[in-house]
Coordinates of C-alpha atoms and ligand atoms in Angstrom, one line a residue:
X706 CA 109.6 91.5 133.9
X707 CA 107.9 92.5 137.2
X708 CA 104.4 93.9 137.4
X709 CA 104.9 95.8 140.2
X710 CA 104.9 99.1 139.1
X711 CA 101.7 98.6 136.9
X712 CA 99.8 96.5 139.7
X713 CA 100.9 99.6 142.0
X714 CA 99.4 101.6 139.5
X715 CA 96.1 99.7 139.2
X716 CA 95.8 100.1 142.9
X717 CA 96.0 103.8 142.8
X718 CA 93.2 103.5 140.5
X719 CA 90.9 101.6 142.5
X720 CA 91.6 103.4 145.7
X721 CA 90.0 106.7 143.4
X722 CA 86.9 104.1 142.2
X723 CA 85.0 104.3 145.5
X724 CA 82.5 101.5 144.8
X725 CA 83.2 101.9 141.2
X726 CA 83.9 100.2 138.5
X727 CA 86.7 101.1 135.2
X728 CA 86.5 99.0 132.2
X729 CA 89.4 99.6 129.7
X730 CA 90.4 98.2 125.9
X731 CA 93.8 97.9 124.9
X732 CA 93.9 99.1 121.2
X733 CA 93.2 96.9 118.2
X734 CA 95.1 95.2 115.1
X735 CA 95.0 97.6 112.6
X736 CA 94.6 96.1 108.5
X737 CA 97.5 97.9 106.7
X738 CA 96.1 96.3 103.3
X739 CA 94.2 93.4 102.5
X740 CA 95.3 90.8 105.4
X741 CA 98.7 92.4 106.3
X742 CA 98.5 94.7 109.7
X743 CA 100.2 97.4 111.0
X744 CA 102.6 96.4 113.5
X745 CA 100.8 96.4 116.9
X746 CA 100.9 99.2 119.4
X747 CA 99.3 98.7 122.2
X748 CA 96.5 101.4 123.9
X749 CA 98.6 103.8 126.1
X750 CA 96.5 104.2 129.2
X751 CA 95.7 100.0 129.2
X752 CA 99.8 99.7 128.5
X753 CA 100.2 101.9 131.8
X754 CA 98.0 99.8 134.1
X755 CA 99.0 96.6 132.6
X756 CA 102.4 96.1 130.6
X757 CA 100.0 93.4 128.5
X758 CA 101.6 93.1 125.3
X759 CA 98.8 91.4 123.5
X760 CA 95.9 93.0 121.6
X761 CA 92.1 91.4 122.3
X762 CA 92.5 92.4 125.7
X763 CA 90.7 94.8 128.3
X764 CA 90.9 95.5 132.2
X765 CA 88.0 95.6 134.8
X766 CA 88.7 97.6 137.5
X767 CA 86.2 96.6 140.3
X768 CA 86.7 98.9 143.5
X769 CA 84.9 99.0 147.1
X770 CA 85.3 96.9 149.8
X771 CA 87.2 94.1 147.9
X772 CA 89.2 95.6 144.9
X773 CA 89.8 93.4 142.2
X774 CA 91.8 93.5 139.1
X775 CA 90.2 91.8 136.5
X776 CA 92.2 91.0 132.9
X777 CA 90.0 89.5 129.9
X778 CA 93.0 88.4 127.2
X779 CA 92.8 85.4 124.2
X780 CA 92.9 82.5 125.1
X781 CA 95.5 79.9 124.3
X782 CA 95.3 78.5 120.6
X783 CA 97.9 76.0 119.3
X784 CA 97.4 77.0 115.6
X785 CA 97.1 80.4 116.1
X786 CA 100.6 80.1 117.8
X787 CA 102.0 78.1 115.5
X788 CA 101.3 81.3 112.7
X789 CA 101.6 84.0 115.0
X790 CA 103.6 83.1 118.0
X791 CA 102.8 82.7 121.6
X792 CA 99.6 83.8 123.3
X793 CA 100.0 84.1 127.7
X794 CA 96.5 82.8 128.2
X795 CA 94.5 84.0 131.2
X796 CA 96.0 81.9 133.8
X797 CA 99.8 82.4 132.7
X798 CA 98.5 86.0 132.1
X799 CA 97.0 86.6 135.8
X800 CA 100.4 85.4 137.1
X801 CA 102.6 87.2 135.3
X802 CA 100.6 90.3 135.0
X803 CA 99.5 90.6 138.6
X804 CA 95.8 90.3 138.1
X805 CA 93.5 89.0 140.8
X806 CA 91.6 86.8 138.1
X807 CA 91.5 86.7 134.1
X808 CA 89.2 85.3 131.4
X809 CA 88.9 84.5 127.9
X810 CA 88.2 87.9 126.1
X811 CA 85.3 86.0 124.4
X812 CA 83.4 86.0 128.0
X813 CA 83.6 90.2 128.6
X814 CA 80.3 90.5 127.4
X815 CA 78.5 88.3 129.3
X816 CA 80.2 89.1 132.4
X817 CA 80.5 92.4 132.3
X818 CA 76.4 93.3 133.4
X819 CA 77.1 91.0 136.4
X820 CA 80.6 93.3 137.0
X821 CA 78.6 96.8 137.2
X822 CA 75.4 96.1 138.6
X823 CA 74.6 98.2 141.8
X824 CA 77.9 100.1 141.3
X825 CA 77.3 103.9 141.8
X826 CA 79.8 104.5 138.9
X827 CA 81.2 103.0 135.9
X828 CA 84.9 104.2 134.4
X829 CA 85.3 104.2 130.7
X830 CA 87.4 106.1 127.7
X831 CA 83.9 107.4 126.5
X832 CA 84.1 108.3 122.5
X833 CA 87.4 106.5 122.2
X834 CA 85.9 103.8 120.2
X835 CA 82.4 103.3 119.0
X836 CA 82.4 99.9 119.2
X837 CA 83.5 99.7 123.0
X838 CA 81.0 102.4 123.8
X839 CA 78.3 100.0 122.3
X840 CA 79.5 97.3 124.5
X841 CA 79.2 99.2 127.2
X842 CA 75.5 100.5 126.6
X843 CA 74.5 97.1 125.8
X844 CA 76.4 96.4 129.5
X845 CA 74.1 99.3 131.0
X846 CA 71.0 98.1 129.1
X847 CA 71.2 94.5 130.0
X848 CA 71.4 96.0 133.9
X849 CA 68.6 97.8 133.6
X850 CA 66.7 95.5 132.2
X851 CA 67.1 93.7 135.7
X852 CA 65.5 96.7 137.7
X853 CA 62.2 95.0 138.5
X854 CA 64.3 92.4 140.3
X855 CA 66.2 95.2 142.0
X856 CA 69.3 95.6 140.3
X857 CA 70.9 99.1 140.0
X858 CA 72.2 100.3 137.4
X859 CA 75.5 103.4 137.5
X860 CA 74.3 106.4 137.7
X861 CA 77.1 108.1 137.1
X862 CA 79.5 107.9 133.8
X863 CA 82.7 109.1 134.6
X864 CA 85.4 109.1 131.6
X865 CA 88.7 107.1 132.9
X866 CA 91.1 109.2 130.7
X867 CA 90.8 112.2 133.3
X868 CA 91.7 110.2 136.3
X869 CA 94.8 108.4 134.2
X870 CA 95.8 111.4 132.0
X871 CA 96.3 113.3 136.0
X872 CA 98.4 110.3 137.2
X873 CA 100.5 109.8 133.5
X874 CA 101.3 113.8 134.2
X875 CA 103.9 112.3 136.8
X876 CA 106.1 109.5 135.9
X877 CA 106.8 107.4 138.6
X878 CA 110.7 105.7 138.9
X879 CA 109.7 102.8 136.7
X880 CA 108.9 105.6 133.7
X881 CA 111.4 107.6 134.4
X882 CA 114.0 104.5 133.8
X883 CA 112.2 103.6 130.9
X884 CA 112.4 107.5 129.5
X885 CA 115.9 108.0 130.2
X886 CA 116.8 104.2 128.3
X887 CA 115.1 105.8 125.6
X888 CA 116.5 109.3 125.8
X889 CA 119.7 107.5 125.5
X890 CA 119.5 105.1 122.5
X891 CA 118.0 108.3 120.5
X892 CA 121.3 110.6 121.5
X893 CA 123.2 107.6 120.1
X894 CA 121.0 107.7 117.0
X895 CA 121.3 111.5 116.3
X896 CA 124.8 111.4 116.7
X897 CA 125.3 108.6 114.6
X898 CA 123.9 110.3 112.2
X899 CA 125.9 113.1 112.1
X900 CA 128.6 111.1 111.8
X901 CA 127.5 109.3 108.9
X902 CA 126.1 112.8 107.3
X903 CA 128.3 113.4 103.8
X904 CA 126.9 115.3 101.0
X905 CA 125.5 114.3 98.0
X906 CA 123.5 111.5 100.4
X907 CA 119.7 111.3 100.5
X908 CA 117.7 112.2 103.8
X909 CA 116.3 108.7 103.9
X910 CA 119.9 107.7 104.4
X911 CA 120.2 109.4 107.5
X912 CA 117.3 108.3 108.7
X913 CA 117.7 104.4 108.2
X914 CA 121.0 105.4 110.6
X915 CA 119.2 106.4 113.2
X916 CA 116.5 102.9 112.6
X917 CA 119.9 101.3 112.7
X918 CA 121.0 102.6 115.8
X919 CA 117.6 102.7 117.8
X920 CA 116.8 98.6 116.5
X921 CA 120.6 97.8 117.6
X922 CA 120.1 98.9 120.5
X923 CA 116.9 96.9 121.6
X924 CA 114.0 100.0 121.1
X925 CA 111.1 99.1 119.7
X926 CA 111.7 101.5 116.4
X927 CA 110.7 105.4 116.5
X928 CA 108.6 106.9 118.4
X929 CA 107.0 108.6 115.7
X930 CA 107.2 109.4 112.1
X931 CA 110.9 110.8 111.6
X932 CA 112.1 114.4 110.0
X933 CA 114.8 113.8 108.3
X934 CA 114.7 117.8 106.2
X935 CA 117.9 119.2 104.4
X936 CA 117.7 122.7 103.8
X937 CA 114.4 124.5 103.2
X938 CA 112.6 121.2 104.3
X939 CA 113.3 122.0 107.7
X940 CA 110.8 125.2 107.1
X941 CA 108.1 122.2 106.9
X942 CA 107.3 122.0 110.4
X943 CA 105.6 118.2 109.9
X944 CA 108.2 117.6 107.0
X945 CA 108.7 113.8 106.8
X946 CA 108.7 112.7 102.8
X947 CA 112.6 112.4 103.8
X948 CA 113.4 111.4 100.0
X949 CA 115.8 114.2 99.0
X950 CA 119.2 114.9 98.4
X951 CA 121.8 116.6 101.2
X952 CA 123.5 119.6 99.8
X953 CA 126.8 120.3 100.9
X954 CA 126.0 124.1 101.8
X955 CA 122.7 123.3 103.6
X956 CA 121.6 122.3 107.5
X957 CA 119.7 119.3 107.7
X958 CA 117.3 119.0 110.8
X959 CA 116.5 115.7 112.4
X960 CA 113.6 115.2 115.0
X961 CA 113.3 111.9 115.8
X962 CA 112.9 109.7 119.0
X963 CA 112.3 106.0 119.7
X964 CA 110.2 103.9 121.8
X965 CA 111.2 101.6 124.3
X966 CA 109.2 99.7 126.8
X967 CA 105.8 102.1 125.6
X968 CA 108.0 105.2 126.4
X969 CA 108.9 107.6 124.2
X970 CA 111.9 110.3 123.5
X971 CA 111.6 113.3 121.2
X972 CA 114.8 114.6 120.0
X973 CA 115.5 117.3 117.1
X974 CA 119.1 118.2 116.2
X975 CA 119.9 120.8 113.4
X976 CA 123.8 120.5 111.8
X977 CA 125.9 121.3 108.4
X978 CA 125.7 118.6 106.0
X979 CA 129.7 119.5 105.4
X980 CA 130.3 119.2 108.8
X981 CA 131.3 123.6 109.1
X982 CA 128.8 126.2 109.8
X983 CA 129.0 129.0 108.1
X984 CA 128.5 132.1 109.6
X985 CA 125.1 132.8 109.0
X986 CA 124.0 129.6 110.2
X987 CA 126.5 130.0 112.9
X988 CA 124.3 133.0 113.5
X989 CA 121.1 131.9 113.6
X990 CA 121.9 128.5 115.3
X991 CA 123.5 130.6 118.2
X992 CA 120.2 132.6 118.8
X993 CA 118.3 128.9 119.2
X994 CA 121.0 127.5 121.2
X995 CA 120.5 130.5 123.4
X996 CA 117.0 130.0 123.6
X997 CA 116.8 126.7 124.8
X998 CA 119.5 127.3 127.4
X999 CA 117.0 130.4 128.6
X1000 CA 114.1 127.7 128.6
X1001 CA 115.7 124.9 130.3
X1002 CA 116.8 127.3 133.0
X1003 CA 113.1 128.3 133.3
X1004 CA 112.1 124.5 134.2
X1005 CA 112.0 124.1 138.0
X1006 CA 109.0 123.0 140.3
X1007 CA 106.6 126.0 140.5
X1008 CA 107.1 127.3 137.5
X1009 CA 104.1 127.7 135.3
X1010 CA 103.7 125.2 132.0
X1011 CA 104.2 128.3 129.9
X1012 CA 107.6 130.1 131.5
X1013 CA 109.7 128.1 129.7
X1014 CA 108.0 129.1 126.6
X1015 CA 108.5 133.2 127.6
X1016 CA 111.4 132.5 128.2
X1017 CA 113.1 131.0 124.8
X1018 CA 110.4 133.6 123.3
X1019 CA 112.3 136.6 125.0
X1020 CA 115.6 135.0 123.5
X1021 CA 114.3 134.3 120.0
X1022 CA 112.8 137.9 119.8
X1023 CA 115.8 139.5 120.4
X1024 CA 117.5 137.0 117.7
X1025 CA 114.7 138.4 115.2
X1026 CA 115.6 142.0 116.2
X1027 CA 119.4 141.8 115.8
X1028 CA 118.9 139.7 112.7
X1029 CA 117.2 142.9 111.5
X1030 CA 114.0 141.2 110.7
X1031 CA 111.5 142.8 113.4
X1032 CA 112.5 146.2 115.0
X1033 CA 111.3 148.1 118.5
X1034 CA 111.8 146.2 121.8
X1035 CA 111.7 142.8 122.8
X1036 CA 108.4 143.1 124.6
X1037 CA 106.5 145.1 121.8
X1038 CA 107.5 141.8 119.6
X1039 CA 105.8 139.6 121.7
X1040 CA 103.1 141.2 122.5
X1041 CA 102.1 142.6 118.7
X1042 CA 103.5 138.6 118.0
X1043 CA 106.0 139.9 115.5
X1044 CA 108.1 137.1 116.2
X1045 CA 105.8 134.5 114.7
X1046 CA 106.3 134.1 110.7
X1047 CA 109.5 132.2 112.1
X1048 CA 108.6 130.8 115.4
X1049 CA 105.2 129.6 115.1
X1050 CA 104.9 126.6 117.6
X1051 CA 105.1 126.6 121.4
X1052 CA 108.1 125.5 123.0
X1053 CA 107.4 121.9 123.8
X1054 CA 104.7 119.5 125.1
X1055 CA 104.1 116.6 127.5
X1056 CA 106.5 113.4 126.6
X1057 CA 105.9 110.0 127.9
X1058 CA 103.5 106.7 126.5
X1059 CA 102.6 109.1 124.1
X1060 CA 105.1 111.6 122.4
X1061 CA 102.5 114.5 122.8
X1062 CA 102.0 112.9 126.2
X1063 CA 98.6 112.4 128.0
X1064 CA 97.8 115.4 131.0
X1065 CA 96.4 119.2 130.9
X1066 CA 98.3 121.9 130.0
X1067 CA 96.0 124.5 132.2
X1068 CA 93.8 123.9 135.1
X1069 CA 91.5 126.8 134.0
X1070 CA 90.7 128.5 130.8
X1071 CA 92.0 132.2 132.0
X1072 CA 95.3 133.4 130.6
X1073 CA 97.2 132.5 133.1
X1074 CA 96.2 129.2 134.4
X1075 CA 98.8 127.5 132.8
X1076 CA 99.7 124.1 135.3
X1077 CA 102.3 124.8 137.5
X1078 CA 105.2 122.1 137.4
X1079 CA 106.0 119.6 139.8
X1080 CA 109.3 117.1 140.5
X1081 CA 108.5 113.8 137.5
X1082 CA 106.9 115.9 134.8
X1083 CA 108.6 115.3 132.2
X1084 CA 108.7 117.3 129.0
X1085 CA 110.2 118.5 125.8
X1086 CA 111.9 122.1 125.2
X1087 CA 112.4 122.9 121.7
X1088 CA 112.7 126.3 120.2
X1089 CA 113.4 126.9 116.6
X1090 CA 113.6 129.8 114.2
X1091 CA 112.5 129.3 110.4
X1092 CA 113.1 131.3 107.5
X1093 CA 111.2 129.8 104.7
X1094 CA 112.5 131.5 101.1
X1095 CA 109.7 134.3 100.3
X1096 CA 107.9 136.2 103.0
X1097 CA 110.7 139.6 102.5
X1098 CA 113.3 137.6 104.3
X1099 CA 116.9 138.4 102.8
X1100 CA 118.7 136.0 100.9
X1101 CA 121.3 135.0 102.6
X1102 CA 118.7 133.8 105.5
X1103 CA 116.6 131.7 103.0
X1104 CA 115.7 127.9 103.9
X1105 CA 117.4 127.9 106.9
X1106 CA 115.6 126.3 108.9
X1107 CA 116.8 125.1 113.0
X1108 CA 115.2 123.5 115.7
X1109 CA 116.9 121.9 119.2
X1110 CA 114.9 120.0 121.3
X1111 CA 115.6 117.9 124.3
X1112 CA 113.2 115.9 126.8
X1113 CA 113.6 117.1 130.3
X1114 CA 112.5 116.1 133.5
X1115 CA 111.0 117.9 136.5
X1116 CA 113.1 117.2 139.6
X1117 CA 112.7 118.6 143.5
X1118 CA 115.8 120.8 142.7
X1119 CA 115.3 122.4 138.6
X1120 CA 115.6 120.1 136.2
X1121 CA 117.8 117.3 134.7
X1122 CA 118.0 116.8 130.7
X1123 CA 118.6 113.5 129.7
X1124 CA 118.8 113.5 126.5
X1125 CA 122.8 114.1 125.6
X1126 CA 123.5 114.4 121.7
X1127 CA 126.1 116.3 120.5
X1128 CA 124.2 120.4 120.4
X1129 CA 126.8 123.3 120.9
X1130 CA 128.9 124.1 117.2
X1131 CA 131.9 122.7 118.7
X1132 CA 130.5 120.1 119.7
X1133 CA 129.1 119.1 116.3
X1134 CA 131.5 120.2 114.2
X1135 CA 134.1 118.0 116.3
X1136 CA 131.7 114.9 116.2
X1137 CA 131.6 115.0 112.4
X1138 CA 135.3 115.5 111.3
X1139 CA 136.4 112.8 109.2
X1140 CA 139.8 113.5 109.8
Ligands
LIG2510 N1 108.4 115.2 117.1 C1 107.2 115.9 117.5 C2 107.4 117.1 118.3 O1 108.6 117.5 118.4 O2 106.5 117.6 118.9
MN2511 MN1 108.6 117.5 120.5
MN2512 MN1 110.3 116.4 118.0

């Protein structure tokens, strides 16, 4: 591994410090019950200026005349790494890592009054974690305690997240390698598992074939917690039980994504359990396809955040209206939101470290101020329409339920898609013959 691209991104951050200084916690262990954990996932803003792997661990970001980057990790423990395998240590860590010095974890607290005093500012997630806010007052007060001698103490509190969270908002070519590694293994996964979809099967089935796939291929697991919803479960927007049975008539939606390297992809893709659409799903599938396609087109630099989201809006409206379930124009439906018993989420989100990634979505709070895109802003497009049984809809409409969504990336010319599962009918229904 090379730490270039994170000690590139550390620099960034101490050229925005002025004199001051950040201090930032990676995430902790988490107790799953009794003494078991949860397996470990780093902190997403420390995994961006670091690639540190290990928890107990926090950066010091010291700027002004001399900037230094400063890593407190564990220290090296032969039992520990006899249970729980190896530990770098903060001298193998500093090399590997980049860092301009590193400590035992155990020493933060004493050093860290010595590592703000007379610094104008101090950096920190603020409200992120009780405990490391208390550390840091008890930094603060031990400084202030020294003001008789003349030691300053910062002034100024500045919260660390808004300075990352503008930075995360454009992936640099290190992420964008790591998204599109990830964008593939999860196209492999969805379309293994429509190729492994028969009826009769459970949904948890076709979820452990996308585990399969995304493990096989060297991600870490998913990104986050799969949907896996035959029929009327895909009407569940944050469906994920994933314990029943695939009937042979139904769709079955899939959204699911996994992480590699920190980074994650988000992929849903809806298809017939029997491998055929019939025409009503054929029908209402079309309308989404047809939406996204308006959407993606809509993603280009300049564009506001929220033109993609007109724009597969304007498609699914339409949809609703020839489906005979709004009537009047396509405008009147959007503006009286007669669209929204079936399309009641916005057309996608940040995607990066985080699968709602870090960054605004406006840069003011009137209507309009959505954030214009730029070239390495990556994202997510993902219309759906569902008809949840009930609620008037006709019969012959009930439970279906179909979302597409692909991550996307911002580039100097439009856009490029990179995640590639099989989407158009054909294209499906080809990809799970059995012939
Ligand atoms: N998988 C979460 C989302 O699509 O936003
Ligand atoms: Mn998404
Ligand atoms: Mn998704």
């Amino acid at each position: 591994m090379t730490h270039q691209p994170y000690s590139r991104r550390r620099q960034r951050v101490l050229e925005r410090l002025g004199d001051g200084v950040a201090v930032l916690a990676t995430a902790p262990e988490r107790l799953r019950n009794r003494d078991s954990h949860y397996p470990y996932r780093f902190d997403s803003y420390f995994w961006y200026l670091s690639g540190f792997p290990e928890p107990d661990a926090a950066i010091v970001l010291v700027g002004g005349q001399q900037p230094r980057s400063l890593l407190f990790c564990r220290e090296k423990n032969e039992e520990r790494e006899t249970w729980d395998g190896f530990r770098y240590g903060p001298e193998a860590a500093a090399a590997a890592f980049g860092f301009d010095e590193a400590y035992p974890i155990a020493s933060l607290d004493q050093k860290l009054p010595e590592l703000i005093a007379n610094r104008r500012a101090l950096w920190h997630s603020l409200g992120h974690d009780t405990a490391w806010d208390q550390r840091i007052a008890a930094a603060l007060n031990s400084v202030r305690g020294q003001s008789r001698g003349g030691t300053r103490t910062p002034g100024e509190i500045h919260d660390l997240r808004s300075l990352l969270d503008e930075m995360r908002l454009i992936k640099d070519a290190h992420e964008i390698d790591n998204m599109r590694r990830a964008a593939d293994i999860a196209s492999a996964g969805h379309s293994r598992a429509m190729r492994a979809c028969r009826p009769g099967m459970a949904e948890y089935e076709l979820e452990a074939e996308l585990a399969y796939e995304f493990r096989r291929r060297g991600a870490d697991g998913h990104a986050y917690t799969p949907i896996v919803a035959g029929g009327a479960n895909a009407c569940i927007l944050h469906y994920v039980a994933n314990d029943k049975l695939l009937a042979s008539q139904s769709l079955v939606l899939i959204d699911a994504g996994c992480e590699l390297a920190g980074y994650a992809s988000d992929i849903t893709r809806t298809f017939p359990v029997g491998g055929l659409f019939s025409a009503v799903q054929r029908e209402v599938y079309e309308i989404v396809l047809s939406a996204q396609q308006a959407a993606i087109a809509a993603v280009c630099p300049g564009a506001s955040f929220t033109d993609y989201h007109q724009a597969a809006l304007r498609v699914l409206a339409q949809g609703l209206i020839d489906l005979k379930l709004i009537s009047g124009s396509v405008d009147g439906a959007i503006e009286s939101d007669a669209y929204k018993p079936w399309y009641m989420h916005r057309t996608g989100h940040w995607l990066g470290l985080d699968v709602h990634d870090a960054g605004d979505y406006k840069t003011g709070t009137a209507d309009d101020d959505w954030v214009r895109l730029l070239p390495g802003m990556t994202l997510t497009v993902e219309p759906g329409l569902y008809f949840r049984p009930g609620n008037g809809i006709p019969e012959h409409l009930h439970g279906i339920g179909v979302r597409i969504e692909d991550d996307v990336l911002v580039t100097a010319e439009g856009c490029t898609v990179y995640t590639h599962a099989p989407k158009t009918i054909a294209e499906i229904e080809e990809v799970m013959r059995h012939d």
